[in-house]
Coordinates of C-alpha atoms in Angstrom, one line a residue:
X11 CA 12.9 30.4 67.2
X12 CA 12.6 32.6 64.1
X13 CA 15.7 32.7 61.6
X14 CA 16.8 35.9 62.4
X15 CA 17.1 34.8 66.4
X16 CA 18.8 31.4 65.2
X17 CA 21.0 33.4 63.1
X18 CA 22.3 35.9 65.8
X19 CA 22.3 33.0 68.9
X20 CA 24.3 30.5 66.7
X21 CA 27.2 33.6 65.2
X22 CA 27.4 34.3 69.3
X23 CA 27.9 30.4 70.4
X24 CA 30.7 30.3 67.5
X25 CA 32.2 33.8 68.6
X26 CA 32.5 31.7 72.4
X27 CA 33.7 28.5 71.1
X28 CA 36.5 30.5 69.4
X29 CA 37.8 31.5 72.6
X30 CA 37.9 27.8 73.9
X31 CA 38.4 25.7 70.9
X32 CA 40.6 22.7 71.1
X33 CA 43.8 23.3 68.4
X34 CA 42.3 20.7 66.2
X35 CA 39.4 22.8 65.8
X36 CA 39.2 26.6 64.3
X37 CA 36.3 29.2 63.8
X38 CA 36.3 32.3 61.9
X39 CA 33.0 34.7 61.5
X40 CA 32.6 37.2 59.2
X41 CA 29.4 39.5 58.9
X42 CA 28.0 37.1 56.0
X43 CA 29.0 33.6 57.4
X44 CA 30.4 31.6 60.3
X45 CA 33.0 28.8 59.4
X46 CA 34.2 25.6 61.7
X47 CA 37.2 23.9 60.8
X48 CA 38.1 20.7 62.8
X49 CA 39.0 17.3 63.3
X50 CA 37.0 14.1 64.0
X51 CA 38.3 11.0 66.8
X52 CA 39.3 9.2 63.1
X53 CA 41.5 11.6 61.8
X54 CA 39.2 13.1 59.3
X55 CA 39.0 16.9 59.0
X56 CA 35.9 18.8 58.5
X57 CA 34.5 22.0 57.5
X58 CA 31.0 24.1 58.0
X59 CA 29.5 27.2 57.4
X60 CA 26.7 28.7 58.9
X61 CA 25.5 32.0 56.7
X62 CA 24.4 35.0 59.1
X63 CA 20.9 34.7 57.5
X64 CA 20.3 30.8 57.8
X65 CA 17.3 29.0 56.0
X66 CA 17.4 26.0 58.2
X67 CA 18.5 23.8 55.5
X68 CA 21.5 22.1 55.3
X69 CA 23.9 20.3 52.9
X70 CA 26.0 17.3 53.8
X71 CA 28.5 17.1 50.9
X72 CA 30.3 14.1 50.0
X73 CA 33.2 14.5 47.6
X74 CA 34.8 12.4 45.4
X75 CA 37.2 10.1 45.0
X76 CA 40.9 11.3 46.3
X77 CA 44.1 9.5 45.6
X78 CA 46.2 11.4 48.5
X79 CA 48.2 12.9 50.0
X80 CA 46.4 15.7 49.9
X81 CA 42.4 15.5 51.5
X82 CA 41.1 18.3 52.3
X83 CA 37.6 18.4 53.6
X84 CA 35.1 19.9 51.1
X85 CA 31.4 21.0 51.7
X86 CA 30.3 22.4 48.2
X87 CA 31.3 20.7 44.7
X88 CA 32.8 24.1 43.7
X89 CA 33.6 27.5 44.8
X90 CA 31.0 29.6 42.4
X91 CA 28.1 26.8 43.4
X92 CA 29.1 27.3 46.9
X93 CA 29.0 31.0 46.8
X94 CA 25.6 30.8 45.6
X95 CA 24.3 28.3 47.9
X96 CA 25.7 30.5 51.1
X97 CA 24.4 33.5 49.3
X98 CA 20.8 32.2 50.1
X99 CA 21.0 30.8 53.0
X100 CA 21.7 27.3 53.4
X101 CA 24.3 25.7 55.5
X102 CA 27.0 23.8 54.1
X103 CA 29.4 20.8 55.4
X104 CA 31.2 18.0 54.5
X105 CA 34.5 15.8 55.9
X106 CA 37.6 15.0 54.1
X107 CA 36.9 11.3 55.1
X108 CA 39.8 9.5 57.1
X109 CA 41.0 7.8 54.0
X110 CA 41.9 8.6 51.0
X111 CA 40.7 6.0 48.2
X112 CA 38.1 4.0 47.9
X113 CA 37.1 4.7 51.3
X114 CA 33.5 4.5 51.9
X115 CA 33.9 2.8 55.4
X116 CA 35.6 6.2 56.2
X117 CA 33.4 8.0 54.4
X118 CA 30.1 6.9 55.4
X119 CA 30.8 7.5 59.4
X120 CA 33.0 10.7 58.9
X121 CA 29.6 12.2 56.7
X122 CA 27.6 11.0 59.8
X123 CA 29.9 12.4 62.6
X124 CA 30.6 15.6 60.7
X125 CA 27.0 16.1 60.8
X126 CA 26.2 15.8 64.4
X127 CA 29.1 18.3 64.9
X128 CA 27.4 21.1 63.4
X129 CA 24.1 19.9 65.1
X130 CA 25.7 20.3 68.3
X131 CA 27.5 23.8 67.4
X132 CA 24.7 25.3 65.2
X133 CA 21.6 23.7 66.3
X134 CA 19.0 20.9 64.5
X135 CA 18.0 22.2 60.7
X136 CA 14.9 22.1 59.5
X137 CA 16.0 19.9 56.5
X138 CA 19.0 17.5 55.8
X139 CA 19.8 16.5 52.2
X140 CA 22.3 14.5 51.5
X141 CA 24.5 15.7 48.1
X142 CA 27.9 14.4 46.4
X143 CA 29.2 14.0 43.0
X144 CA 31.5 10.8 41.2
X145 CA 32.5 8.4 44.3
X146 CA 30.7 11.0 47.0
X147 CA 27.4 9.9 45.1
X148 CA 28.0 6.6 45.9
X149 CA 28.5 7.7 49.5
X150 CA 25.5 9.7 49.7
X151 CA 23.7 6.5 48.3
X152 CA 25.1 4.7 50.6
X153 CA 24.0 7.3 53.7
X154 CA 20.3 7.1 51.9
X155 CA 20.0 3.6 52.2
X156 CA 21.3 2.4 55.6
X157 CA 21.1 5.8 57.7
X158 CA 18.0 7.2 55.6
X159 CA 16.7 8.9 59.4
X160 CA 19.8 10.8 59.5
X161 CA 18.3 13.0 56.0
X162 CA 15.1 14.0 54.6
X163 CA 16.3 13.4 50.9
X164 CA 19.6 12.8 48.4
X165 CA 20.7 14.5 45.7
X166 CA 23.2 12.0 43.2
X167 CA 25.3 14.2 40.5
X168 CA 27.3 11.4 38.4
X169 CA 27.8 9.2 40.5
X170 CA 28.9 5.7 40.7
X171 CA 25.4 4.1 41.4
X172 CA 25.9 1.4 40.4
X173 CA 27.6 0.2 42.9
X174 CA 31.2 -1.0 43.6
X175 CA 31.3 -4.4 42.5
X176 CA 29.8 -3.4 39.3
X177 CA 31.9 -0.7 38.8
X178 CA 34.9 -2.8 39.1
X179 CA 33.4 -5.9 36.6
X180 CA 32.7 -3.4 34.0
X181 CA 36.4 -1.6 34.8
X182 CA 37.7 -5.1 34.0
X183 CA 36.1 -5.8 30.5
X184 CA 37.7 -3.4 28.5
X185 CA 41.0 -4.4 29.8
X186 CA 40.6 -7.7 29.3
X187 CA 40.0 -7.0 25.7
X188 CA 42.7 -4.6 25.5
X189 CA 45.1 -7.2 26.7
X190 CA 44.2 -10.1 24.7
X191 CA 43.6 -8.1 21.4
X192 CA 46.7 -5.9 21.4
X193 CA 48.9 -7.0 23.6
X194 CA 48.4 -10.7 24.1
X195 CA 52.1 -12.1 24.7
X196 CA 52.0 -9.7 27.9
X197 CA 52.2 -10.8 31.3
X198 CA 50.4 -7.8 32.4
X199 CA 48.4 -8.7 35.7
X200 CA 44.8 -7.3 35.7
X201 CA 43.9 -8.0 38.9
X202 CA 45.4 -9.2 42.2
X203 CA 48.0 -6.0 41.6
X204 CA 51.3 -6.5 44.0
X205 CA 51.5 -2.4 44.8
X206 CA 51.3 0.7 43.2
X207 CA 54.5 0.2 41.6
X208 CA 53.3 -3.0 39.7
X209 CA 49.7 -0.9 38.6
X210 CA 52.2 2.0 37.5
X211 CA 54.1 -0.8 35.1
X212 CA 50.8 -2.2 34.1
X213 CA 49.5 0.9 33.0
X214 CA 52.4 1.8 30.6
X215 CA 52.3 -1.1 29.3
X216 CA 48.6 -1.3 28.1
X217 CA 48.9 1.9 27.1
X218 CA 52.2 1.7 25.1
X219 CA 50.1 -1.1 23.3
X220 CA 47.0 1.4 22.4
X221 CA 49.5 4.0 21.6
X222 CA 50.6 1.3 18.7
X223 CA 47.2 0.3 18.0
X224 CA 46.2 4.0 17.5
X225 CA 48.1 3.9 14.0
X226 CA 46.1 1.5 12.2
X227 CA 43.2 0.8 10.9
X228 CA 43.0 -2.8 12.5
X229 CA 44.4 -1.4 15.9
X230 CA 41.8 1.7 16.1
X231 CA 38.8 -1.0 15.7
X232 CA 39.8 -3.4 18.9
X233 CA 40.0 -0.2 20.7
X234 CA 36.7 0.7 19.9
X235 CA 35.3 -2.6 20.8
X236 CA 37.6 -2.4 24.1
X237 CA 35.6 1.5 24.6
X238 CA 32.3 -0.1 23.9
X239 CA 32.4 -3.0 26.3
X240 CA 32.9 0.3 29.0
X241 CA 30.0 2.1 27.2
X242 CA 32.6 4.6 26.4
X243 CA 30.6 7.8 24.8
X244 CA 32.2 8.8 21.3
X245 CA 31.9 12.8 22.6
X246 CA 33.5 13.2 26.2
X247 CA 35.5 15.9 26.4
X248 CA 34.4 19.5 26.6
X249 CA 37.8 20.3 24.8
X250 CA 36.2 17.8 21.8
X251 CA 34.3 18.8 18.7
X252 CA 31.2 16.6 18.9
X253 CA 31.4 14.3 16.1
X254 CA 28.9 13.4 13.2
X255 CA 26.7 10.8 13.8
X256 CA 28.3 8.7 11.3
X257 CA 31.8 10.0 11.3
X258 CA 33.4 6.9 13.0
X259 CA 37.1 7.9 13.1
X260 CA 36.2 11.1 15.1
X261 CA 34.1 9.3 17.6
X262 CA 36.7 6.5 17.7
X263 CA 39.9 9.3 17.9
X264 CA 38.0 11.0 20.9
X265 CA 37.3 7.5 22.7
X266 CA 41.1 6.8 22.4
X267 CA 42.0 9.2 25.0
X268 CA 39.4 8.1 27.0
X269 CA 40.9 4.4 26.9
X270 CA 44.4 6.1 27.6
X271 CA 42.9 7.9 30.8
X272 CA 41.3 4.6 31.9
X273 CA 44.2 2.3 31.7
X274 CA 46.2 5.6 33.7
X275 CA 43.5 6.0 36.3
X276 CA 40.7 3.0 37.0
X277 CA 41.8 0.2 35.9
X278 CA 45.0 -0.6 37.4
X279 CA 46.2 2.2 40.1
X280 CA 42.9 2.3 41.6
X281 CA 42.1 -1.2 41.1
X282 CA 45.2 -2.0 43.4
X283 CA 43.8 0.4 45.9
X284 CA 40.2 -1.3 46.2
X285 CA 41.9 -4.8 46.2
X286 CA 44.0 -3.3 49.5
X287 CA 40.8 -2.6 51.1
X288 CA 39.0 -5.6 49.7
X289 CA 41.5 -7.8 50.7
X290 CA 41.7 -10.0 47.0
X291 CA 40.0 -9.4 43.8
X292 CA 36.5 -8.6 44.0
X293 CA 35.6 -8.7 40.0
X294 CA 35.0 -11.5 37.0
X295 CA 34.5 -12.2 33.9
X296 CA 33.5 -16.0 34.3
X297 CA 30.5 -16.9 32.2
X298 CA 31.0 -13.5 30.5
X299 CA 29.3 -13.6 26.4
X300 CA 31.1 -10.7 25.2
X301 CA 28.7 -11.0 21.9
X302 CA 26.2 -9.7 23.7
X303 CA 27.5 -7.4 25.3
X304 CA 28.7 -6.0 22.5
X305 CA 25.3 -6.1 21.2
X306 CA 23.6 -3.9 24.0
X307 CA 26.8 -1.3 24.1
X308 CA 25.5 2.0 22.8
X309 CA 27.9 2.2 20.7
X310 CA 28.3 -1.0 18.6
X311 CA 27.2 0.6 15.5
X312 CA 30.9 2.3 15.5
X313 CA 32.6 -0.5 16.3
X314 CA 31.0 -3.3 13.7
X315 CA 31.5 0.0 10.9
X316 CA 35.2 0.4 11.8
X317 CA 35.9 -3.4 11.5
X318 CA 34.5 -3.3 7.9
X319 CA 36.2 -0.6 7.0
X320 CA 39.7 -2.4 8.5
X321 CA 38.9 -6.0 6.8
X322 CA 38.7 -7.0 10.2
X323 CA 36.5 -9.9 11.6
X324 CA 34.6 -9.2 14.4
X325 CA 33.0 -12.5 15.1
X326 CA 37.0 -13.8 15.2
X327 CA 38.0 -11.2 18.0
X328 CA 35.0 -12.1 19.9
X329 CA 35.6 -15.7 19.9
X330 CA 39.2 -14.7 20.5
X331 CA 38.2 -12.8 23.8
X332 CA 35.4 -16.4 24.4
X333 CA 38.7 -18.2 24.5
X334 CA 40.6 -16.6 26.5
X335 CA 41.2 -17.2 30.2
X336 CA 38.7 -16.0 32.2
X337 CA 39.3 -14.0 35.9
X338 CA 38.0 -15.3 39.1
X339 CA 37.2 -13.3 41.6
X340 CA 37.8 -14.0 45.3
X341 CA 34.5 -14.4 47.5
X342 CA 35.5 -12.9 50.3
X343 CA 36.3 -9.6 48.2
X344 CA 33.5 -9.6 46.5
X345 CA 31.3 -10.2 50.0
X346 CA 33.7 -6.9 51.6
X347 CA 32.7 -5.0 48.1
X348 CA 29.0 -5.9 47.7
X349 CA 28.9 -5.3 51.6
X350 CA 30.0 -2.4 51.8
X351 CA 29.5 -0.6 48.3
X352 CA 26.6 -2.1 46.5
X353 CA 22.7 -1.4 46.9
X354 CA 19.9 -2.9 47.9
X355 CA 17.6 -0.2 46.0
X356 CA 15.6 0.6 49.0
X357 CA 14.9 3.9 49.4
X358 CA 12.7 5.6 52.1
X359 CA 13.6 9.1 51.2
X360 CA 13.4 10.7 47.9
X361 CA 16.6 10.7 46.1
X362 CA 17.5 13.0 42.6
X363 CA 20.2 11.7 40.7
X364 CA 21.9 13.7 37.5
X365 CA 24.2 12.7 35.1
X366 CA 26.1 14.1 31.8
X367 CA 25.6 12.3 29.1
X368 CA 29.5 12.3 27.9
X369 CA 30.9 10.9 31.1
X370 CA 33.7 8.4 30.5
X371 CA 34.9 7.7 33.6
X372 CA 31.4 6.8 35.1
X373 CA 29.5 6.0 32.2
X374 CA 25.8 7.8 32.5
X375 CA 24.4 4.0 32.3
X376 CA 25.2 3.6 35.5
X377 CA 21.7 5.4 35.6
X378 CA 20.2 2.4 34.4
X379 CA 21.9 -0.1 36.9
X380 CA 20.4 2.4 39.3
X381 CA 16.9 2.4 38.4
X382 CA 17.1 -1.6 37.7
X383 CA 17.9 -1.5 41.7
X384 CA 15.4 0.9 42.7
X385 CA 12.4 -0.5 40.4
X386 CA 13.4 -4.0 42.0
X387 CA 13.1 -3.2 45.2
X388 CA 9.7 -1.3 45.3
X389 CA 10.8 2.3 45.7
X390 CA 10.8 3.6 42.2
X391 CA 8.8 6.2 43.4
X392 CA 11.1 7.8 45.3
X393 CA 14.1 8.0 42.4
X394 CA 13.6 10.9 39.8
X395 CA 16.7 11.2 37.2
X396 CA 17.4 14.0 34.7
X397 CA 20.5 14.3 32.3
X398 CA 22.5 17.4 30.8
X399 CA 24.4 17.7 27.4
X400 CA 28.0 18.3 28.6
X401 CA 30.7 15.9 27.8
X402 CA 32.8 15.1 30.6
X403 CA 32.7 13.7 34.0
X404 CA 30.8 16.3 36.3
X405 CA 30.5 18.7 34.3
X406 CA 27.8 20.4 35.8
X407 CA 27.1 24.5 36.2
X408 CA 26.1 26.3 39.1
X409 CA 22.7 26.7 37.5
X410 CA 22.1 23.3 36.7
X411 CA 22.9 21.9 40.1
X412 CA 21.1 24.7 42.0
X413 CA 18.0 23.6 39.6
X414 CA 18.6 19.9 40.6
X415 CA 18.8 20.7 44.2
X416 CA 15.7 23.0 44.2
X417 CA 13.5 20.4 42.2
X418 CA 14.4 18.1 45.4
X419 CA 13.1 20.1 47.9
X420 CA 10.2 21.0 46.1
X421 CA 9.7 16.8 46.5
X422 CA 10.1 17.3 50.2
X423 CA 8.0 20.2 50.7
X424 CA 5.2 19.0 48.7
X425 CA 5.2 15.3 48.6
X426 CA 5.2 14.8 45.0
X427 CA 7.7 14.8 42.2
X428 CA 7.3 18.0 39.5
X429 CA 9.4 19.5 37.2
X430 CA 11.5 16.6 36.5
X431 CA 11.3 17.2 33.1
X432 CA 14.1 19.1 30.9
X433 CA 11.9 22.5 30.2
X434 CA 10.9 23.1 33.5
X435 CA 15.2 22.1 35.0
X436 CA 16.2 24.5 32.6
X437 CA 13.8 27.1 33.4
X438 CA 14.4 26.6 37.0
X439 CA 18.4 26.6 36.2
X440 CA 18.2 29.7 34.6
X441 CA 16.6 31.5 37.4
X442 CA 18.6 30.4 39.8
X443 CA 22.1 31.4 37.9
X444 CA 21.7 32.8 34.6
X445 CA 25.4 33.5 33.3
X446 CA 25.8 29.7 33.6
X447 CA 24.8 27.3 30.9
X448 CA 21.5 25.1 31.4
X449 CA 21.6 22.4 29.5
X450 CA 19.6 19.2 30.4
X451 CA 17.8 17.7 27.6
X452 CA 15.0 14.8 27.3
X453 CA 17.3 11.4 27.7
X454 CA 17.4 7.5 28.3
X455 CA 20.8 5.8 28.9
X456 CA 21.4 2.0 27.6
X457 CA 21.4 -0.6 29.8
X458 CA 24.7 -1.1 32.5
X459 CA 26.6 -3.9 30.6
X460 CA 27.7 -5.3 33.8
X461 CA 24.4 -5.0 37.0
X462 CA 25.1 -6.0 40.0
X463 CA 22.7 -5.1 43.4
X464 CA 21.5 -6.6 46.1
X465 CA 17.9 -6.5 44.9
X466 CA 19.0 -9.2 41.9
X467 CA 20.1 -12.4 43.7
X468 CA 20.9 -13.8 40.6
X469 CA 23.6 -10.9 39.7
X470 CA 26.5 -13.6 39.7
X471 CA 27.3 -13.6 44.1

């Protein structure tokens, strides 16, 4: 069947199904593009458009993480991307998962399920890749590794790749530090959070505490040493100037809102959310040397220059933080966690993955966890990764994520990476948008202070 015929048969079957539609479902056609809005047997919604012209390709979107009540199902990462991936040709779909939060055994089957709904509407594509940003990478790395049949290749913008129970170790670290450096006669829970209501209190706390810190000299250091144990970057904002190399209050002054949003979004009101699903605590710091990882932050040149310049000991924070109380985690949370949300780093499909470099909220070295996994498990020739100069998380443009996607199907059509490299992204951004910005740049993250995969068996299960 030629495009043009698929094109015309497909707008005719959703014209008919229009008529007959059960109320949970709705279709609307236009000259340019057909759209299918409905509901799954879980609950989740959906949403799918066919353009009139189709190239046979589509996009199974994964979005990312949503707090509720509000879900609405998304299939594009943003309306001017979407506009120009409908523009030439490619379908586009995606579920609002049945469950808001960390929700990937919604998310994973609602992805799935969405997908053979527009199979059965539209028709079979000539080529599935699966795409998501922030939490919907991990879900599309998740689809890419246990239902790899399903696509012909992934496509990972800043995502949490790392995996869950890495994210939430690494989530815990700075915390801890925050808690036992500035506010250490708290009774602050960090984990094992009652309900939202208790995360709520535990957020104002902490952050009433780093709002005191913030106005000395002693107090600005332990927060940078708190950011640095999250690999928090010193530029990470698009509203921020970018600060001079050595200019260590700037950097320090932009990671303090950082710390703020933390304590506000991760580390306590979602934390409580996971632990729900998880059923306990799924992270630890047992056995933790926070020396070292100190030493392999990326930023632990600001931190040892702002305790000089306070008259503060480092060594004697550290070995506060050595004798503190350490955090057990419970197994059977960390089994649900590294069950359901950590990798094995098997891949049978080529998968892209793309990350800012001033990403806060998902630190880009959760590149590096990534590649540990994948390199461990014998498929590191399916991975490619490329990184762009924006601060913030998801940052992306049009142009660079239409040059990421294209550079993955190239890999598909031809069987071999190319173009990978920041010249020929940009070039290939620029094409295929140019009044957006192209900005990927020659890159290599610092290790993920806190690894933890299913292809390390001595990652701490």
């Amino acid at each position: 069947m030629t495009t043009g015929t698929r094109a015309r048969t497909s707008l005719v079957a959703a014209l008919l199904l229009a008529a007959t539609a059960l109320p949970a479902s709705a279709v609307a056609a236009t000259a340019l593009t057909t759209r299918v809005d409905g509901r799954l047997p879980s609950g989740a919604t959906y949403v799918m458009e066919e353009p009139a012209t189709w190239n046979g390709a589509v996009l199974l979107f994964s979005h990312g993480y949503a707090s509720g009540p509000a879900n609405p199902a998304q299939n594009a990462p943003d309306d001017a991307t979407k506009a120009l991936l409908l523009q030439r040709g490619y379908a586009l779909v995606g579920s609002s998962y049945a469950g808001t939060g960390w929700a990937v055994t919604d998310a994973v089957p609602d992805q799935l399920a969405t997908l053979s709904v527009f199979t059965e509407r539209f028709g079979a594509a000539s080529r599935t890749i699966a795409w998501g940003r922030s939490y919907g990478a991990l879900v599309t790395t998740a689809i890419a590794e246990r239902d790899p049949d399903r696509i012909d290749g992934s496509l990972s913008l800043c995502g949490l790749v790392h995996g869950g129970v890495a994210n939430w170790n690494n989530t815990l670290d700075p915390v801890f530090a925050i808690k036992r450096l500035l506010a250490p006669d708290s009774d602050v829970p960090l984990v094992d959070i009652a309900d939202q209501a208790a995360a709520d209190a535990a957020a104002n706390t902490l952050t009433a505490a780093v709002d005191s810190a913030q106005t000395t000299a002693a107090g600005r250091a332990r927060i940078a040493l708190a950011a640095a144990l999250h690999n928090i970057p010193v530029w990470n904002q698009p509203t921020q100037t970018r600060p001079a190399a050595t200019d260590w209050d700037a950097q320090q002054a932009n990671q303090f809102e950082a710390v703020k949003s933390l304590l506000k979004i991760a580390a306590f009101n979602r934390r409580q959310e996971a632990e729900a699903r998880a059923g306990g605590n799924m992270s630890w710091n047992t056995g933790v040397d926070y020396a070292k990882l100190l030493g392999r932050s990326s930023v632990r040149k600001e931190v040892t220059e702002l305790y000089r310049k306070a008259g503060l000991s480092l060594r004697a924070d550290l070995a506060t933080l050595d004798r503190a109380p350490r955090i057990g985690a419970d197994p059977a949370a960390v089994a649900w966690m590294s069950g359901t949300s950590s990798f094995t780093g098997r891949l049978t499909k080529p998968q892209f993955s793309v990350h800012t470099i001033g990403d806060a909220l998902v630190p880009v070295q959760t590149e590096s966890a990534l590649k540990r996994a994948v390199t461990a498990a014998g498929s590191g020739s399916l991975l490619r990764q490329a990184y762009t100069d924006n601060a913030g998380h998801c940052t992306f443009s049009p142009a660079e994520q239409l040059a990421a996607l294209h550079t993955l199907e190239d890999r598909l059509t031809t069987g071999s990476w190319a173009g990978t490299d920041p010249a020929s992204l940009n070039s290939r951004a620029t094409k295929a948008d140019p009044t957006t910005p192209t900005r990927y740049v020659p890159y290599r993250p610092t290790p993920y202070l806190r690894p933890y995969d299913l292809a390390h068996p001595a990652d701490g299960r």
